[in-house]
PDB file of C-alpha atoms in Angstrom:
ATOM      1  CA  MET A  98      -0.203  -0.390   0.413  1.00 50.00           C
ATOM      2  CA  LYS A  99       2.846   2.310   1.058  1.00 49.00           C
ATOM      3  CA  PHE A 100       4.357   1.615  -2.679  1.00 48.00           C
ATOM      4  CA  ASN A 101       1.691   2.546  -4.352  1.00 54.00           C
ATOM      5  CA  CYS A 102       1.039   5.449  -2.229  1.00 50.00           C
ATOM      6  CA  PHE A 103       4.115   6.927  -3.680  1.00 47.00           C
ATOM      7  CA  LEU A 104       3.902   6.288  -6.906  1.00 50.00           C
ATOM      8  CA  TYR A 105       0.339   8.029  -6.806  1.00 48.00           C
ATOM      9  CA  ILE A 106       1.432  11.106  -4.966  1.00 48.00           C
ATOM     10  CA  SER A 107       5.158  11.352  -7.391  1.00 51.00           C
ATOM     11  CA  ILE A 108       3.116  11.356 -10.425  1.00 50.00           C
ATOM     12  CA  CYS A 109       0.635  13.816  -8.994  1.00 50.00           C
ATOM     13  CA  PHE A 110       3.210  16.379  -8.029  1.00 45.00           C
ATOM     14  CA  LEU A 111       5.107  15.620 -12.127  1.00 50.00           C
ATOM     15  CA  SER A 112       2.001  16.584 -13.890  1.00 47.00           C
ATOM     16  CA  ILE A 113       1.589  19.784 -11.999  1.00 42.00           C
ATOM     17  CA  THR A 114       5.101  20.718 -12.314  1.00 45.00           C
ATOM     18  CA  THR A 115       5.185  19.410 -15.611  1.00 44.00           C
ATOM     19  CA  TYR A 116       2.187  21.280 -16.915  1.00 45.00           C
ATOM     20  CA  ALA A 117       2.308  24.353 -14.868  1.00 49.00           C
ATOM     21  CA  GLN A 118       3.509  26.442 -17.616  1.00 55.00           C
ATOM     22  CA  GLU A 119       2.594  27.567 -21.649  1.00 73.00           C
ATOM     23  CA  THR A 120       4.667  24.867 -24.042  1.00 79.00           C
ATOM     24  CA  GLU A 121       4.861  24.731 -27.328  1.00 85.00           C
ATOM     25  CA  LYS A 122       3.998  21.517 -28.742  1.00 91.00           C
ATOM     26  CA  LYS A 123       6.140  20.277 -31.931  1.00 91.00           C
ATOM     27  CA  ASN A 124       4.426  16.959 -33.316  1.00 94.00           C
ATOM     28  CA  LEU A 125       7.124  14.568 -35.263  1.00 93.00           C
ATOM     29  CA  ASP A 126       7.240  12.519 -38.228  1.00 94.00           C
ATOM     30  CA  THR A 127       5.044   8.849 -37.041  1.00 96.00           C
ATOM     31  CA  SER A 128       7.968   6.665 -35.932  1.00 96.00           C
ATOM     32  CA  TYR A 129       6.989   2.765 -36.428  1.00 97.00           C
ATOM     33  CA  TRP A 130       9.126  -0.070 -34.271  1.00 98.00           C
ATOM     34  CA  THR A 131      10.005  -3.587 -33.464  1.00 98.00           C
ATOM     35  CA  ASN A 132      10.055  -5.287 -30.413  1.00 98.00           C
ATOM     36  CA  TRP A 133      11.200  -8.888 -30.105  1.00 98.00           C
ATOM     37  CA  ASN A 134      11.329 -10.142 -26.256  1.00 97.00           C
ATOM     38  CA  PHE A 135      13.145 -13.029 -24.545  1.00 97.00           C
ATOM     39  CA  ASP A 136      12.633 -14.443 -21.094  1.00 96.00           C
ATOM     40  CA  TYR A 137      14.094 -17.286 -19.427  1.00 96.00           C
ATOM     41  CA  GLN A 138      13.035 -18.464 -16.212  1.00 92.00           C
ATOM     42  CA  LEU A 139      15.464 -20.414 -13.826  1.00 92.00           C
ATOM     43  CA  ASN A 140      14.532 -22.513 -11.212  1.00 87.00           C
ATOM     44  CA  ASN A 141      14.528 -20.313  -7.906  1.00 88.00           C
ATOM     45  CA  LEU A 142      12.329 -18.074 -10.044  1.00 90.00           C
ATOM     46  CA  ASP A 143      14.922 -15.257 -11.344  1.00 94.00           C
ATOM     47  CA  SER A 144      14.163 -14.690 -15.072  1.00 95.00           C
ATOM     48  CA  LEU A 145      16.862 -14.093 -17.826  1.00 97.00           C
ATOM     49  CA  PHE A 146      15.623 -11.363 -20.597  1.00 97.00           C
ATOM     50  CA  PHE A 147      16.289  -9.752 -23.835  1.00 98.00           C
ATOM     51  CA  GLU A 148      15.461  -7.827 -26.418  1.00 98.00           C
ATOM     52  CA  VAL A 149      16.157  -6.098 -29.830  1.00 98.00           C
ATOM     53  CA  ASN A 150      14.509  -3.105 -30.842  1.00 98.00           C
ATOM     54  CA  THR A 151      14.566  -1.392 -34.388  1.00 97.00           C
ATOM     55  CA  ARG A 152      12.731   2.330 -34.932  1.00 97.00           C
ATOM     56  CA  SER A 153      12.028   3.981 -38.308  1.00 96.00           C
ATOM     57  CA  SER A 154      10.840   7.588 -39.064  1.00 92.00           C
ATOM     58  CA  ALA A 155      11.398  10.229 -41.291  1.00 88.00           C
ATOM     59  CA  PHE A 156      15.084  11.192 -40.757  1.00 87.00           C
ATOM     60  CA  ASP A 157      18.163  13.030 -42.102  1.00 84.00           C
ATOM     61  CA  SER A 158      20.523   9.608 -41.579  1.00 89.00           C
ATOM     62  CA  TYR A 159      19.946   6.429 -40.884  1.00 92.00           C
ATOM     63  CA  ILE A 160      22.290   3.255 -39.302  1.00 91.00           C
ATOM     64  CA  VAL A 161      19.909   0.898 -42.439  1.00 90.00           C
ATOM     65  CA  ASP A 162      19.445   2.860 -45.017  1.00 86.00           C
ATOM     66  CA  GLY A 163      16.990   0.851 -46.911  1.00 85.00           C
ATOM     67  CA  LEU A 164      14.629   0.555 -44.468  1.00 87.00           C
ATOM     68  CA  ASN A 165      14.695   4.026 -42.773  1.00 90.00           C
ATOM     69  CA  ILE A 166      15.993   2.368 -39.325  1.00 95.00           C
ATOM     70  CA  ASN A 167      17.369   5.520 -37.535  1.00 94.00           C
ATOM     71  CA  ARG A 168      17.516   3.577 -34.516  1.00 96.00           C
ATOM     72  CA  ALA A 169      18.104   0.015 -32.746  1.00 97.00           C
ATOM     73  CA  HIS A 170      19.276  -1.336 -29.391  1.00 98.00           C
ATOM     74  CA  ILE A 171      20.003  -4.336 -28.506  1.00 98.00           C
ATOM     75  CA  MET A 172      19.335  -5.004 -24.187  1.00 98.00           C
ATOM     76  CA  ALA A 173      20.239  -8.127 -21.939  1.00 98.00           C
ATOM     77  CA  GLY A 174      18.892  -8.589 -18.150  1.00 98.00           C
ATOM     78  CA  TYR A 175      18.206 -10.141 -14.997  1.00 98.00           C
ATOM     79  CA  ALA A 176      15.748 -10.450 -12.108  1.00 97.00           C
ATOM     80  CA  HIS A 177      16.001 -11.190  -8.450  1.00 97.00           C
ATOM     81  CA  HIS A 178      13.009 -12.827  -7.428  1.00 95.00           C
ATOM     82  CA  LEU A 179      12.675 -11.074  -4.327  1.00 95.00           C
ATOM     83  CA  THR A 180       8.915 -12.052  -2.688  1.00 93.00           C
ATOM     84  CA  GLU A 181       6.275 -13.359  -3.804  1.00 90.00           C
ATOM     85  CA  LYS A 182       5.275 -10.319  -6.205  1.00 93.00           C
ATOM     86  CA  LEU A 183       8.237  -8.541  -5.603  1.00 96.00           C
ATOM     87  CA  TYR A 184      11.472  -8.289  -7.902  1.00 97.00           C
ATOM     88  CA  LEU A 185      14.683  -6.396  -8.305  1.00 98.00           C
ATOM     89  CA  GLY A 186      17.447  -6.335 -11.339  1.00 97.00           C
ATOM     90  CA  ALA A 187      18.866  -4.448 -13.324  1.00 98.00           C
ATOM     91  CA  SER A 188      20.246  -4.367 -17.367  1.00 98.00           C
ATOM     92  CA  ILE A 189      22.547  -3.367 -19.754  1.00 98.00           C
ATOM     93  CA  ARG A 190      21.543  -1.813 -23.602  1.00 98.00           C
ATOM     94  CA  SER A 191      23.229  -0.869 -26.152  1.00 98.00           C
ATOM     95  CA  VAL A 192      21.883   1.680 -28.749  1.00 97.00           C
ATOM     96  CA  PHE A 193      22.880   2.600 -32.301  1.00 97.00           C
ATOM     97  CA  GLU A 194      22.148   5.870 -33.545  1.00 94.00           C
ATOM     98  CA  PRO A 195      23.662   7.800 -36.761  1.00 93.00           C
ATOM     99  CA  ASP A 196      27.341   8.395 -35.672  1.00 92.00           C
ATOM    100  CA  TRP A 197      26.576   7.169 -31.993  1.00 94.00           C
ATOM    101  CA  ASN A 198      26.658   4.411 -29.903  1.00 96.00           C
ATOM    102  CA  VAL A 199      24.787   5.207 -26.323  1.00 97.00           C
ATOM    103  CA  TRP A 200      24.861   2.582 -23.505  1.00 98.00           C
ATOM    104  CA  TYR A 201      21.900   2.434 -20.726  1.00 98.00           C
ATOM    105  CA  TRP A 202      23.316   1.492 -17.851  1.00 98.00           C
ATOM    106  CA  ARG A 203      19.826   0.496 -15.440  1.00 98.00           C
ATOM    107  CA  LEU A 204      18.903  -1.165 -12.191  1.00 98.00           C
ATOM    108  CA  PHE A 205      15.165  -1.376 -11.144  1.00 98.00           C
ATOM    109  CA  LEU A 206      12.649  -2.703  -8.556  1.00 98.00           C
ATOM    110  CA  GLN A 207       9.629  -3.593  -9.813  1.00 97.00           C
ATOM    111  CA  HIS A 208       5.953  -4.555  -8.266  1.00 97.00           C
ATOM    112  CA  ASN A 209       3.868  -7.576  -9.998  1.00 95.00           C
ATOM    113  CA  GLY A 210       0.195  -6.910  -8.421  1.00 94.00           C
ATOM    114  CA  GLN A 211      -3.686  -7.099  -8.945  1.00 93.00           C
ATOM    115  CA  ILE A 212      -6.350  -4.300  -7.937  1.00 93.00           C
ATOM    116  CA  GLY A 213      -9.851  -5.809  -7.547  1.00 85.00           C
ATOM    117  CA  ASP A 214      -9.267  -9.901  -6.616  1.00 82.00           C
ATOM    118  CA  GLY A 215      -7.598 -10.371 -10.419  1.00 81.00           C
ATOM    119  CA  LEU A 216     -10.202  -8.431 -12.233  1.00 89.00           C
ATOM    120  CA  LEU A 217      -6.267  -6.506 -13.243  1.00 95.00           C
ATOM    121  CA  ASP A 218      -2.591  -6.788 -12.564  1.00 96.00           C
ATOM    122  CA  PHE A 219      -1.037  -3.574 -11.523  1.00 96.00           C
ATOM    123  CA  GLN A 220       2.953  -3.458 -12.435  1.00 96.00           C
ATOM    124  CA  LYS A 221       4.417  -0.722 -10.961  1.00 97.00           C
ATOM    125  CA  ARG A 222       8.451  -0.066 -11.820  1.00 98.00           C
ATOM    126  CA  ILE A 223      10.676   2.589 -10.153  1.00 97.00           C
ATOM    127  CA  GLN A 224      14.168   2.411 -11.857  1.00 97.00           C
ATOM    128  CA  TYR A 225      17.691   4.263 -12.147  1.00 97.00           C
ATOM    129  CA  GLU A 226      19.151   5.013 -15.484  1.00 96.00           C
ATOM    130  CA  TYR A 227      22.929   6.295 -16.253  1.00 95.00           C
ATOM    131  CA  ILE A 228      23.488   7.047 -19.871  1.00 95.00           C
ATOM    132  CA  THR A 229      26.562   7.288 -21.684  1.00 96.00           C
ATOM    133  CA  PRO A 230      26.994   7.914 -25.255  1.00 95.00           C
ATOM    134  CA  PHE A 231      30.038   7.670 -27.232  1.00 94.00           C
ATOM    135  CA  LYS A 232      30.876   9.134 -30.448  1.00 92.00           C
ATOM    136  CA  GLN A 233      31.913   6.496 -33.656  1.00 89.00           C
ATOM    137  CA  VAL A 234      32.708   9.346 -36.380  1.00 86.00           C
ATOM    138  CA  ASP A 235      34.694  12.844 -36.324  1.00 82.00           C
ATOM    139  CA  THR A 236      31.463  15.494 -36.116  1.00 81.00           C
ATOM    140  CA  PRO A 237      30.639  18.149 -34.335  1.00 81.00           C
ATOM    141  CA  GLY A 238      28.989  18.303 -31.158  1.00 81.00           C
ATOM    142  CA  THR A 239      29.618  16.646 -28.188  1.00 86.00           C
ATOM    143  CA  ARG A 240      26.681  14.607 -25.339  1.00 86.00           C
ATOM    144  CA  ASP A 241      27.303  14.681 -22.008  1.00 88.00           C
ATOM    145  CA  ASN A 242      26.683  10.912 -19.386  1.00 91.00           C
ATOM    146  CA  TYR A 243      23.955  12.002 -17.346  1.00 89.00           C
ATOM    147  CA  GLY A 244      21.775   9.357 -15.162  1.00 91.00           C
ATOM    148  CA  ARG A 245      17.625   9.779 -14.847  1.00 92.00           C
ATOM    149  CA  PHE A 246      15.135   8.454 -12.482  1.00 95.00           C
ATOM    150  CA  GLY A 247      12.116   6.163 -14.243  1.00 96.00           C
ATOM    151  CA  PHE A 248       8.488   5.480 -13.314  1.00 97.00           C
ATOM    152  CA  TRP A 249       6.120   3.056 -15.003  1.00 98.00           C
ATOM    153  CA  LEU A 250       2.979   1.786 -14.506  1.00 98.00           C
ATOM    154  CA  LEU A 251       0.669  -0.654 -15.836  1.00 98.00           C
ATOM    155  CA  LEU A 252      -2.572  -2.112 -15.962  1.00 97.00           C
ATOM    156  CA  GLY A 253      -3.914  -5.675 -17.999  1.00 97.00           C
ATOM    157  CA  LYS A 254      -5.835  -7.558 -18.207  1.00 96.00           C
ATOM    158  CA  ASP A 255      -6.170 -11.084 -19.957  1.00 95.00           C
ATOM    159  CA  PHE A 256      -9.497 -12.213 -21.626  1.00 94.00           C
ATOM    160  CA  ASN A 257     -10.483 -14.589 -24.582  1.00 94.00           C
ATOM    161  CA  ILE A 258     -12.794 -13.965 -28.251  1.00 92.00           C
ATOM    162  CA  GLY A 259     -14.259 -17.500 -28.809  1.00 90.00           C
ATOM    163  CA  LYS A 260     -11.104 -19.960 -27.753  1.00 90.00           C
ATOM    164  CA  PRO A 261      -8.258 -17.194 -28.449  1.00 93.00           C
ATOM    165  CA  LYS A 262      -6.546 -16.128 -25.439  1.00 96.00           C
ATOM    166  CA  PHE A 263      -5.626 -11.967 -25.680  1.00 97.00           C
ATOM    167  CA  ARG A 264      -4.191  -9.880 -23.252  1.00 97.00           C
ATOM    168  CA  THR A 265      -4.295  -5.890 -23.364  1.00 97.00           C
ATOM    169  CA  GLU A 266      -2.289  -3.821 -21.401  1.00 97.00           C
ATOM    170  CA  PHE A 267      -2.057   0.371 -20.532  1.00 98.00           C
ATOM    171  CA  SER A 268       0.818   1.492 -19.661  1.00 98.00           C
ATOM    172  CA  TYR A 269       2.670   4.959 -18.983  1.00 98.00           C
ATOM    173  CA  GLU A 270       6.431   5.662 -18.044  1.00 97.00           C
ATOM    174  CA  PHE A 271       8.145   8.835 -17.590  1.00 96.00           C
ATOM    175  CA  PHE A 272      11.687   9.987 -16.245  1.00 95.00           C
ATOM    176  CA  ILE A 273      13.353  12.702 -14.044  1.00 92.00           C
ATOM    177  CA  ASN A 274      16.282  14.450 -15.649  1.00 80.00           C
ATOM    178  CA  ASN A 275      19.361  14.006 -13.419  1.00 74.00           C
ATOM    179  CA  GLY A 276      22.676  15.939 -14.626  1.00 59.00           C
ATOM    180  CA  ASP A 277      21.732  16.767 -17.836  1.00 52.00           C
ATOM    181  CA  ASP A 278      22.841  19.709 -19.072  1.00 54.00           C
ATOM    182  CA  ALA A 279      20.472  19.813 -22.582  1.00 50.00           C
ATOM    183  CA  THR A 280      17.618  19.399 -20.172  1.00 45.00           C
ATOM    184  CA  ASP A 281      17.930  20.555 -17.164  1.00 51.00           C
ATOM    185  CA  GLN A 282      15.134  23.379 -17.024  1.00 60.00           C
ATOM    186  CA  ARG A 283      12.156  20.483 -17.223  1.00 77.00           C
ATOM    187  CA  LEU A 284      11.368  18.129 -14.355  1.00 83.00           C
ATOM    188  CA  VAL A 285      10.291  15.497 -16.855  1.00 89.00           C
ATOM    189  CA  ASP A 286      12.611  14.222 -19.529  1.00 88.00           C
ATOM    190  CA  LEU A 287      10.800  11.779 -21.838  1.00 93.00           C
ATOM    191  CA  SER A 288       7.643  10.060 -21.417  1.00 97.00           C
ATOM    192  CA  ARG A 289       5.576   7.126 -23.233  1.00 98.00           C
ATOM    193  CA  LEU A 290       1.812   6.510 -22.902  1.00 98.00           C
ATOM    194  CA  ARG A 291       1.038   3.691 -24.434  1.00 98.00           C
ATOM    195  CA  LEU A 292      -1.176   0.624 -25.477  1.00 98.00           C
ATOM    196  CA  ASP A 293      -0.916  -3.174 -26.363  1.00 98.00           C
ATOM    197  CA  MET A 294      -2.924  -6.094 -27.426  1.00 98.00           C
ATOM    198  CA  TYR A 295      -1.505  -9.500 -27.891  1.00 98.00           C
ATOM    199  CA  TRP A 296      -2.447 -12.103 -29.137  1.00 97.00           C
ATOM    200  CA  TYR A 297      -1.114 -15.835 -27.369  1.00 97.00           C
ATOM    201  CA  ALA A 298      -0.006 -17.863 -29.971  1.00 96.00           C
ATOM    202  CA  SER A 299       0.779 -20.976 -26.973  1.00 94.00           C
ATOM    203  CA  ASP A 300       2.038 -21.016 -24.212  1.00 91.00           C
ATOM    204  CA  ARG A 301       5.570 -19.163 -25.007  1.00 95.00           C
ATOM    205  CA  ILE A 302       4.806 -17.326 -27.699  1.00 96.00           C
ATOM    206  CA  ARG A 303       3.197 -13.950 -27.565  1.00 97.00           C
ATOM    207  CA  ILE A 304       2.288 -11.285 -30.454  1.00 98.00           C
ATOM    208  CA  GLY A 305       1.351  -8.405 -29.993  1.00 98.00           C
ATOM    209  CA  ALA A 306       0.950  -4.505 -32.154  1.00 98.00           C
ATOM    210  CA  PHE A 307       1.297  -1.275 -29.831  1.00 98.00           C
ATOM    211  CA  ALA A 308       0.564   2.451 -29.827  1.00 98.00           C
ATOM    212  CA  MET A 309       2.339   4.965 -28.266  1.00 98.00           C
ATOM    213  CA  ARG A 310       2.390   8.904 -27.370  1.00 98.00           C
ATOM    214  CA  ASN A 311       6.272   9.426 -27.314  1.00 97.00           C
ATOM    215  CA  THR A 312       6.976  13.055 -25.979  1.00 96.00           C
ATOM    216  CA  GLU A 313      10.310  14.129 -25.167  1.00 92.00           C
ATOM    217  CA  PHE A 314      11.331  17.079 -22.942  1.00 91.00           C
ATOM    218  CA  TYR A 315      12.778  19.962 -24.145  1.00 86.00           C
ATOM    219  CA  PHE A 316      13.858  24.016 -23.209  1.00 81.00           C
ATOM    220  CA  ALA A 317      13.870  26.146 -25.761  1.00 77.00           C
ATOM    221  CA  PRO A 318      15.789  29.509 -25.718  1.00 75.00           C
ATOM    222  CA  ALA A 319      14.668  32.736 -26.803  1.00 75.00           C
ATOM    223  CA  THR A 320      15.314  33.556 -30.598  1.00 77.00           C
ATOM    224  CA  GLY A 321      15.115  36.221 -32.395  1.00 74.00           C
ATOM    225  CA  PRO A 322      12.994  37.154 -36.088  1.00 76.00           C
ATOM    226  CA  SER A 323      14.171  36.424 -39.331  1.00 80.00           C
ATOM    227  CA  TYR A 324      14.065  37.592 -42.636  1.00 74.00           C
ATOM    228  CA  ASP A 325      14.871  36.877 -46.419  1.00 74.00           C
ATOM    229  CA  ALA A 326      17.311  38.668 -48.223  1.00 77.00           C
ATOM    230  CA  ASN A 327      14.799  41.410 -49.261  1.00 78.00           C
ATOM    231  CA  GLY A 328      14.199  41.899 -45.476  1.00 71.00           C
ATOM    232  CA  GLU A 329      10.690  40.397 -45.409  1.00 76.00           C
ATOM    233  CA  LEU A 330       9.595  38.927 -42.629  1.00 72.00           C
ATOM    234  CA  ILE A 331       9.883  35.200 -42.349  1.00 76.00           C
ATOM    235  CA  SER A 332       8.914  34.282 -38.659  1.00 75.00           C
ATOM    236  CA  GLU A 333       8.831  36.413 -35.823  1.00 74.00           C
ATOM    237  CA  GLY A 334      11.237  35.970 -32.429  1.00 70.00           C
ATOM    238  CA  LYS A 335      10.243  33.273 -29.748  1.00 76.00           C
ATOM    239  CA  PRO A 336      10.523  33.997 -25.924  1.00 75.00           C
ATOM    240  CA  GLU A 337      12.067  31.423 -24.467  1.00 76.00           C
ATOM    241  CA  ARG A 338       9.865  28.132 -23.733  1.00 79.00           C
ATOM    242  CA  ASN A 339       8.959  24.737 -22.852  1.00 87.00           C
ATOM    243  CA  LEU A 340       9.081  22.286 -25.556  1.00 88.00           C
ATOM    244  CA  ASN A 341       7.523  19.607 -25.713  1.00 93.00           C
ATOM    245  CA  ARG A 342       8.662  17.409 -28.870  1.00 93.00           C
ATOM    246  CA  ILE A 343       5.259  14.577 -29.814  1.00 96.00           C
ATOM    247  CA  THR A 344       6.442  11.505 -31.752  1.00 96.00           C
ATOM    248  CA  PRO A 345       3.303   8.839 -32.559  1.00 98.00           C
ATOM    249  CA  VAL A 346       4.843   5.869 -32.055  1.00 98.00           C
ATOM    250  CA  TYR A 347       2.998   1.968 -34.320  1.00 98.00           C
ATOM    251  CA  GLY A 348       4.938  -1.277 -33.512  1.00 97.00           C
ATOM    252  CA  PHE A 349       4.503  -5.101 -33.603  1.00 98.00           C
ATOM    253  CA  SER A 350       5.792  -6.855 -30.252  1.00 98.00           C
ATOM    254  CA  PHE A 351       6.945 -10.286 -30.557  1.00 98.00           C
ATOM    255  CA  LYS A 352       7.598 -12.266 -26.988  1.00 97.00           C
ATOM    256  CA  TYR A 353       9.330 -15.951 -26.335  1.00 97.00           C
ATOM    257  CA  SER A 354       9.623 -16.907 -22.895  1.00 95.00           C
ATOM    258  CA  ILE A 355      10.612 -20.094 -21.423  1.00 91.00           C
ATOM    259  CA  ARG A 356       9.586 -21.429 -18.220  1.00 81.00           C
ATOM    260  CA  HIS A 357      10.318 -24.212 -16.146  1.00 64.00           C
ATOM    261  CA  LYS A 358       8.182 -23.866 -13.139  1.00 51.00           C
ATOM    262  CA  GLU A 359       4.301 -24.808 -12.851  1.00 50.00           C
ATOM    263  CA  GLU A 360       3.568 -21.027 -11.536  1.00 49.00           C
ATOM    264  CA  CYS A 361       5.735 -18.012 -12.894  1.00 47.00           C
ATOM    265  CA  ASN A 362       5.134 -14.423 -12.006  1.00 47.00           C
ATOM    266  CA  CYS A 363       8.502 -12.961 -14.228  1.00 50.00           C
ATOM    267  CA  PRO A 364       8.643  -9.298 -14.909  1.00 55.00           C
ATOM    268  CA  GLY A 365       5.936  -7.654 -16.956  1.00 48.00           C
ATOM    269  CA  GLU A 366       3.547 -10.879 -16.825  1.00 50.00           C
ATOM    270  CA  LYS A 367       0.992 -11.917 -14.728  1.00 46.00           C
ATOM    271  CA  ARG A 368       0.835 -14.455 -12.388  1.00 44.00           C
ATOM    272  CA  ARG A 369      -0.386 -17.171 -14.057  1.00 44.00           C
ATOM    273  CA  LYS A 370      -0.193 -21.638 -14.104  1.00 43.00           C
ATOM    274  CA  ARG A 371       0.947 -23.410 -16.772  1.00 43.00           C
ATOM    275  CA  LYS A 372      -1.840 -25.096 -18.881  1.00 40.00           C
TER     276      LYS A 372
END
């Protein structure tokens, strides 16, 4: 109960502070993601998990030109079973961007609970990430190491349509910047509002699709007006302001799980018995 109250108060506080000032909202081109997840549960209920992700959108340069892939990552992690519903874990993610390779080092604590005597799965996660960018080519610009705290909430439910079994999940995630010079004027660094729909192809395989609103929060400095060669005004200047860069995301998910126990409570899934 204390865990749930802490998360609720934190979200209310962040919502108020984030939207208290007027902001400029900039809508970016749609991005298309693929997520490939694999997890392996050990006999002690600990689990290993792996993920491969690709992102494709309109961009000025790509890591795979033919597919318009401008970002991809490989992640590996381990979750330790503390109690029936609580997990402590860590992961390492290597992100490939044009000219950059960025490493994300993450620690997390996740609680898998339920609402209404099993009516809905309610999962919560607190995490800390430390991000270390490395430039791969000699180009202008630098990026500093920085850390951020993250909070993730998920509501999920399994249901049947005839014999096929499905699952829907609604999640919200946000990160608090801690030491990034480029965004130190904004409390929230990134937020993701997401809806997933899965079909259970088997006890081990889930195939799904999702839609997400990905928002990056920046502080934009003041700019002066701009003119063309004839002295005609092209655009007016803007004062210092908050800038929200919003990217609509649509994606495909594939999940493969290996279970060795009759019951399982792995991060990201509800407790269920094998059939």
